[in-house]
PDB file of C-alpha atoms in Angstrom:
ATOM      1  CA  UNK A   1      -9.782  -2.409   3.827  1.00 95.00           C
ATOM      2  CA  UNK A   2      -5.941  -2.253   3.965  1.00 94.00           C
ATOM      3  CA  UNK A   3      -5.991  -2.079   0.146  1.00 94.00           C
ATOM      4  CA  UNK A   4      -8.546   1.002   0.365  1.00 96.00           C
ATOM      5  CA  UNK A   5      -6.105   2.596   2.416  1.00 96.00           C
ATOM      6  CA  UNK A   6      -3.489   2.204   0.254  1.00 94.00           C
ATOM      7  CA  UNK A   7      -5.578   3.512  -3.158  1.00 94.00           C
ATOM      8  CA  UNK A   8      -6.421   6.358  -1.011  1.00 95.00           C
ATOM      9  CA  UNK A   9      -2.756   7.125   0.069  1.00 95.00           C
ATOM     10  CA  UNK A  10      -2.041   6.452  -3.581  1.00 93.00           C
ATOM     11  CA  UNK A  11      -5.023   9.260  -5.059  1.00 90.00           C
ATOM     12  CA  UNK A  12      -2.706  11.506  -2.990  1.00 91.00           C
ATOM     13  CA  UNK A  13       0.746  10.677  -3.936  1.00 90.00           C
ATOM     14  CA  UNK A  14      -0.619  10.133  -7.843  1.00 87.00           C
ATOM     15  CA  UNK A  15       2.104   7.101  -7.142  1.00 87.00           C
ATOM     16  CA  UNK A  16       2.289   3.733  -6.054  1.00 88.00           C
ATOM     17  CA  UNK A  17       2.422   3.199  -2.103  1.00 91.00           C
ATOM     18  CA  UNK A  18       4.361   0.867  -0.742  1.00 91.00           C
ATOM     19  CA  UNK A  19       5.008  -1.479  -3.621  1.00 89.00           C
ATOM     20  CA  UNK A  20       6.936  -4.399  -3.041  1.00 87.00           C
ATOM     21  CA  UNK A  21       7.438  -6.871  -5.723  1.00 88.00           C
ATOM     22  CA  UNK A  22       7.109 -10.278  -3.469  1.00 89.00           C
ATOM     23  CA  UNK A  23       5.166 -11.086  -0.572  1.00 88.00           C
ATOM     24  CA  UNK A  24       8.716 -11.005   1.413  1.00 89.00           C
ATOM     25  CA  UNK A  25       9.725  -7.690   0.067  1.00 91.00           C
ATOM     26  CA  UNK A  26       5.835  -6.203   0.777  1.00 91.00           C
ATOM     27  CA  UNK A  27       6.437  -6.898   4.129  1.00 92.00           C
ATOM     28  CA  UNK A  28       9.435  -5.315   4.604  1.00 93.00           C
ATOM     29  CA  UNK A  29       7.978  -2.255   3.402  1.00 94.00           C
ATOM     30  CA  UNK A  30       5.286  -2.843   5.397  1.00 95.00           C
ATOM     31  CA  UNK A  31       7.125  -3.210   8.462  1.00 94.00           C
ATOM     32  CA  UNK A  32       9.621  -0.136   7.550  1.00 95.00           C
ATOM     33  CA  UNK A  33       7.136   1.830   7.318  1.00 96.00           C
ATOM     34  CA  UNK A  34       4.058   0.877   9.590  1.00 95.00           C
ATOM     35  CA  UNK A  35       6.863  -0.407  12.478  1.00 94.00           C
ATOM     36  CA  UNK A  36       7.104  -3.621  14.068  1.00 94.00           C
ATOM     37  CA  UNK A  37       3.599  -4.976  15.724  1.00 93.00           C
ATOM     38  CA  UNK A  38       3.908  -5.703  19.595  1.00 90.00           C
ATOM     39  CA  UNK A  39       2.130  -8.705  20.600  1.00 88.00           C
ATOM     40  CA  UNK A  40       0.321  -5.959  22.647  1.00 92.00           C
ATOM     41  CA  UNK A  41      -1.383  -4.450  19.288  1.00 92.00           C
ATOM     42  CA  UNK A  42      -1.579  -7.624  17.194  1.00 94.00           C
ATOM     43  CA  UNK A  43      -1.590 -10.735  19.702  1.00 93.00           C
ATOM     44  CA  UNK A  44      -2.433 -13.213  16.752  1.00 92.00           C
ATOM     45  CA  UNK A  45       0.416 -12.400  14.329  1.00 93.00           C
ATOM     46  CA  UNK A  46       2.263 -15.557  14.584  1.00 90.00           C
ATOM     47  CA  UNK A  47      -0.896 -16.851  13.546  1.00 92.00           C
ATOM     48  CA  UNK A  48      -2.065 -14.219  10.921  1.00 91.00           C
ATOM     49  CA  UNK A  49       1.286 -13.421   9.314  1.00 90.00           C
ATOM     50  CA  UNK A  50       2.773 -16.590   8.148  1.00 88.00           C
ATOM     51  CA  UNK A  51       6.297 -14.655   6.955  1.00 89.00           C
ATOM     52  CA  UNK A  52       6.592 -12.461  10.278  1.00 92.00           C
ATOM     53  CA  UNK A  53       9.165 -14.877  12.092  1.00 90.00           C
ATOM     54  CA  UNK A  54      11.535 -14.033   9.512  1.00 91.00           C
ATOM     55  CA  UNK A  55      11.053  -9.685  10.369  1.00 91.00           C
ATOM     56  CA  UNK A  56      10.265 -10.248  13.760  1.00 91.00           C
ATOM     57  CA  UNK A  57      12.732  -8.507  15.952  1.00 91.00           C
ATOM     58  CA  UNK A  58      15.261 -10.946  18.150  1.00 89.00           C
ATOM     59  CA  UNK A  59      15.235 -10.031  21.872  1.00 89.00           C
ATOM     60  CA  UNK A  60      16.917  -6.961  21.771  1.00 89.00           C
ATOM     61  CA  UNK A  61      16.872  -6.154  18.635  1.00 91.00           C
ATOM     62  CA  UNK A  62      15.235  -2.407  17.642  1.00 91.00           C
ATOM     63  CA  UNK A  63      11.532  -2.910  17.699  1.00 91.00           C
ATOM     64  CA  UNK A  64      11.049  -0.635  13.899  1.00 94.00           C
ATOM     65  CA  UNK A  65       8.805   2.575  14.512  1.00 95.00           C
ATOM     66  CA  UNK A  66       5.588   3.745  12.977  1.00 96.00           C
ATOM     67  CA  UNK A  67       6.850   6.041  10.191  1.00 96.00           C
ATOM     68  CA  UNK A  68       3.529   5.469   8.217  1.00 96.00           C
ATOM     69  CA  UNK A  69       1.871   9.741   8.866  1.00 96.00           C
ATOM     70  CA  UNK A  70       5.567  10.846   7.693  1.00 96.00           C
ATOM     71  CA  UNK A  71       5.507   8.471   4.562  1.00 96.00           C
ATOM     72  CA  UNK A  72       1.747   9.464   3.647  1.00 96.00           C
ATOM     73  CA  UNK A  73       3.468  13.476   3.932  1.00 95.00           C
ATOM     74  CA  UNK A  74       6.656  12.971   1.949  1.00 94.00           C
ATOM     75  CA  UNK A  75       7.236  13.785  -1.547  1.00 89.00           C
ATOM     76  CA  UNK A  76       3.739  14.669  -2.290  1.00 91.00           C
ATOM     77  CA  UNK A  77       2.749  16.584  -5.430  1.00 88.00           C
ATOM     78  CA  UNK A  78      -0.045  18.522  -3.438  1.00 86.00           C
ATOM     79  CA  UNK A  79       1.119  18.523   0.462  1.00 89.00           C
ATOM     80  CA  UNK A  80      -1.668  21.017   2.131  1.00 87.00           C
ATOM     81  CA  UNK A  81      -4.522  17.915   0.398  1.00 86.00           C
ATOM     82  CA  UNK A  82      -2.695  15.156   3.024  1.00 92.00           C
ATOM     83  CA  UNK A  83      -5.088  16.793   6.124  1.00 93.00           C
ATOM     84  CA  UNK A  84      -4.551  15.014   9.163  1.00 95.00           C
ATOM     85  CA  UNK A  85      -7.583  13.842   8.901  1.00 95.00           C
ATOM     86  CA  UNK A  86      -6.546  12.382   5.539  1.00 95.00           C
ATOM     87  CA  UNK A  87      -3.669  10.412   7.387  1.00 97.00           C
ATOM     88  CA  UNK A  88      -6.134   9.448  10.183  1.00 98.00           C
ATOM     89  CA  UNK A  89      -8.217   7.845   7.855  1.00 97.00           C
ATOM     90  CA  UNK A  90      -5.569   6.400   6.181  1.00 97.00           C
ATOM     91  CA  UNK A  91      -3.968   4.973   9.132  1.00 97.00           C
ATOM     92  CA  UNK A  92      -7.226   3.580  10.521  1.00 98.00           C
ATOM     93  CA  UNK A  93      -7.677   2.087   7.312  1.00 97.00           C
ATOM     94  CA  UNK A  94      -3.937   0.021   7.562  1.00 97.00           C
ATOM     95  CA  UNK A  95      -4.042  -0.540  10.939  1.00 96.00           C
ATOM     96  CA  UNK A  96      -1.886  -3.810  11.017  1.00 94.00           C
ATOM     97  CA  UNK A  97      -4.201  -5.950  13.139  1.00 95.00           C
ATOM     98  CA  UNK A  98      -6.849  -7.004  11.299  1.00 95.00           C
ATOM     99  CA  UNK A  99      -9.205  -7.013  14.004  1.00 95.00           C
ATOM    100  CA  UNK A 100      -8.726  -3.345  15.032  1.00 96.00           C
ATOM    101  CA  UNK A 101      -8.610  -2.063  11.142  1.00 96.00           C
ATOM    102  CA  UNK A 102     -11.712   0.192  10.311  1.00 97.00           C
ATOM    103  CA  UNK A 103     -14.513  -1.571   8.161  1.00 97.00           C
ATOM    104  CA  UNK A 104     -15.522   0.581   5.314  1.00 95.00           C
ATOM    105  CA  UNK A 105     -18.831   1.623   7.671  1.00 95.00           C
ATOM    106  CA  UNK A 106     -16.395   3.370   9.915  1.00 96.00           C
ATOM    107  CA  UNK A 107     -14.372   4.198   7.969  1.00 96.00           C
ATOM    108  CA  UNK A 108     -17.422   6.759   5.706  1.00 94.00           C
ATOM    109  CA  UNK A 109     -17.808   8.495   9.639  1.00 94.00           C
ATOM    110  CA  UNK A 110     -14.172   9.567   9.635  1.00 95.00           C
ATOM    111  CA  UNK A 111     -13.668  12.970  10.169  1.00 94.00           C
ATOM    112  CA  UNK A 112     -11.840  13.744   6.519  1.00 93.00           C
ATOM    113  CA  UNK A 113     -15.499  13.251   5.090  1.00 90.00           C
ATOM    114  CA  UNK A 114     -16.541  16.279   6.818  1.00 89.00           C
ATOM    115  CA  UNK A 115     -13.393  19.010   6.193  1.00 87.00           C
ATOM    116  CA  UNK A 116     -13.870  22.214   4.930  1.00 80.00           C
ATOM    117  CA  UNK A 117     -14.510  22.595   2.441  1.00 70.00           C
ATOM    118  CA  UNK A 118     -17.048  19.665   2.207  1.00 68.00           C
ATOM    119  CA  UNK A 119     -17.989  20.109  -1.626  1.00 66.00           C
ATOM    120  CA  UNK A 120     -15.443  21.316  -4.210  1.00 67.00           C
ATOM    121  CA  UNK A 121     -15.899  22.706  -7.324  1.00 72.00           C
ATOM    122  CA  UNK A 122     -14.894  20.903  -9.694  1.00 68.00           C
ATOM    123  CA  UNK A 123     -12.413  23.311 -11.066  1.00 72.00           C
ATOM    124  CA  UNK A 124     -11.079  22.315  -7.899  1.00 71.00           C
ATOM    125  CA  UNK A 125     -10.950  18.868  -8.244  1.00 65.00           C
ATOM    126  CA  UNK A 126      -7.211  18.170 -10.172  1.00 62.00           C
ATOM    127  CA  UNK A 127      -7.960  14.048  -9.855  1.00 61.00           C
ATOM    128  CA  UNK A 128      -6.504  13.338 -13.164  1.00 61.00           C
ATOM    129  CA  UNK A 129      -4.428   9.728 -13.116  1.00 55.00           C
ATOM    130  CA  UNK A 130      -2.407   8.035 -15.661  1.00 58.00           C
ATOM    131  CA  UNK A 131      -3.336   4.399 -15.724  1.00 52.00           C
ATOM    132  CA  UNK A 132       0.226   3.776 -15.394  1.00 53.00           C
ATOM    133  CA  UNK A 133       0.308   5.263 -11.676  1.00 52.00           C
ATOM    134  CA  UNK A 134      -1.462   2.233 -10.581  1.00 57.00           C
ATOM    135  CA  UNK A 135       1.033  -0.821  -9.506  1.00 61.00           C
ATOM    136  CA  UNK A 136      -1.198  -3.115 -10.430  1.00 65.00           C
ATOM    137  CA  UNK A 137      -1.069  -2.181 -14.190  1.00 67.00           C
ATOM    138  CA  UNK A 138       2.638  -2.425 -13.642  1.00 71.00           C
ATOM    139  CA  UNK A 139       2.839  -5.855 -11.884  1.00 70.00           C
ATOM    140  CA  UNK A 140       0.780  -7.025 -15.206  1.00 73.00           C
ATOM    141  CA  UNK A 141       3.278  -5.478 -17.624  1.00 80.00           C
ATOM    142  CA  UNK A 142       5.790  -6.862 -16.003  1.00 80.00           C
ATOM    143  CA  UNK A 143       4.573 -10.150 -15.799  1.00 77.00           C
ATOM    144  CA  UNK A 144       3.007 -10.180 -19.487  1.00 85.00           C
ATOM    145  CA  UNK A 145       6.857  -8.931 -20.469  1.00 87.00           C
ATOM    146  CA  UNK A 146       8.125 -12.000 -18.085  1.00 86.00           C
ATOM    147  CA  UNK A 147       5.529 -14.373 -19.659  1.00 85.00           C
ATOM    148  CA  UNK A 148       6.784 -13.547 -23.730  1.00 88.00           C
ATOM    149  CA  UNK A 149      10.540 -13.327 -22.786  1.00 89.00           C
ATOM    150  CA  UNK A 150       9.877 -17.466 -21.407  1.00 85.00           C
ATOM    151  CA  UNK A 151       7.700 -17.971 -24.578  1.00 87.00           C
ATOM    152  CA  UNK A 152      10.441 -16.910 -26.302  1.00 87.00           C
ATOM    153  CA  UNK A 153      12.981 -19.062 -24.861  1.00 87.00           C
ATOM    154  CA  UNK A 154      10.959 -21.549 -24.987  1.00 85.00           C
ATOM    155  CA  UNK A 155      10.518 -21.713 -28.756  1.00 84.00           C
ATOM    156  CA  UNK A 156      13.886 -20.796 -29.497  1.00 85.00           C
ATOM    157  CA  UNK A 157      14.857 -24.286 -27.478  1.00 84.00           C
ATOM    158  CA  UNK A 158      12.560 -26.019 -29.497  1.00 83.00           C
ATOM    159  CA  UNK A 159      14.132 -25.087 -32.759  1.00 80.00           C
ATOM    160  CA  UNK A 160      10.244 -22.795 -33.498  1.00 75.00           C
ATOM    161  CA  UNK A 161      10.312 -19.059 -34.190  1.00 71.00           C
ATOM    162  CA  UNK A 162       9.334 -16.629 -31.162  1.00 61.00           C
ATOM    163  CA  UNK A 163       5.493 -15.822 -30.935  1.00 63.00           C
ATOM    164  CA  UNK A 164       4.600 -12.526 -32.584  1.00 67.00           C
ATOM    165  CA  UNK A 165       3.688  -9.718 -30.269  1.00 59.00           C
ATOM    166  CA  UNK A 166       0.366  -8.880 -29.583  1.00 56.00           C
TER     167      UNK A 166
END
C-alpha cells in the first residue's frame, strides 16, 4: 500500500515522489521527509527495517520531523487538487509502520472518495501522463543504458565489436 500512496502522490505532482536511486538513498528520503519513527509509532523497526541503524538518530541527536503534508503541497502543477483529504489519504497510505498503514479496504472509505465534487466531467479531468513521469520507466532506462555501456566494455576487452543498439 505504501507504493499506492506514492502513485497517488505522484498522479498529483505528474512527477516522481520520493525517488531515491538505492535502497540507502530511498531511505533517506524517506526519513527526510516522513521524519524519524519513535519506537512509540513503529516498535518493530529494528526488526522491519534492516538499514535503519545506520539513520537512526544517536541519543541526542534531532529526532527528523514529519514534513510528508508539506512535500505532497510543494511545487505542484495543480495545488487547489492536493485536498486535505488527498494528503490524508496519502499519508494513511505511507504510514511508516506497516502494521498501522491503511489496507486498500480502508483506504476506498477515505474521505477524498467522497469530495465535492464527487463525479467530474471529463472536460474536467486533465489526467494526461507522459510515460516518462513514472520512475520506474526511468530506473529501466537507466539500467538498460548501464547494461549496453558494460556490454560494450566488455567486447571492446575482448578484442569483439560493441553490440548494435536495439
Amino acid at each position: 500500500m505504501w507504493s499506492v500512496g506514492c502513485i497517488v502522490a505522484e498522479m498529483f505532482r505528474r512527477s516522481g515522489f520520493l525517488k531515491g536511486s538505492n535502497e540507502a538513498t530511498q531511505l533517506d528520503l524517506i526519513f527526510r521527509t516522513c521524519g524519524h519513527p519513535t519506537k512509540e509509532d513503529w516498535p518493530g523497526i529494528d526488526k522491519q527495517c534492516r538499514l535503519w541503524r545506520k539513520f537512526k538518530p544517536a541519543q541526542g541527536e534531532k529526532v527528523l520531523p514529519n514534513r510528508l503534508s508539506e512535500a505532497l503541497r510543494h511545487n505542484l502543477p495543480h495545488p487547489k487538487w492536493m485536498s486535505d483529504e488527498a494528503v490524508h489519504l496519502i499519508a494513511k497510505l505511507m504510514e511508516m509502520n506497516p502494521d498501522k498503514r491503511w489496507s486498500a479496504l480502508e483506504a476506498l472509505d477515505a474521505d477524498y472518495f467522497f469530495e465535492n465534487p464527487i463525479v467530474k466531467p471529463a472536460k474536467d479531468l486533465s489526467m494526461k501522463f507522459a510515460v516518462t513521469s513514472v520512475h520506474e520507466m526511468d530506473c529501466r532506462k537507466k539500467y538498460e543504458q548501464k547494461m549496453a555501456q558494460h556490454k560494450a566494455r566488455m567486447a571492446a576487452a575482448n578484442g569483439q565489436r560493441p553490440p548494435a543498439a536495439k
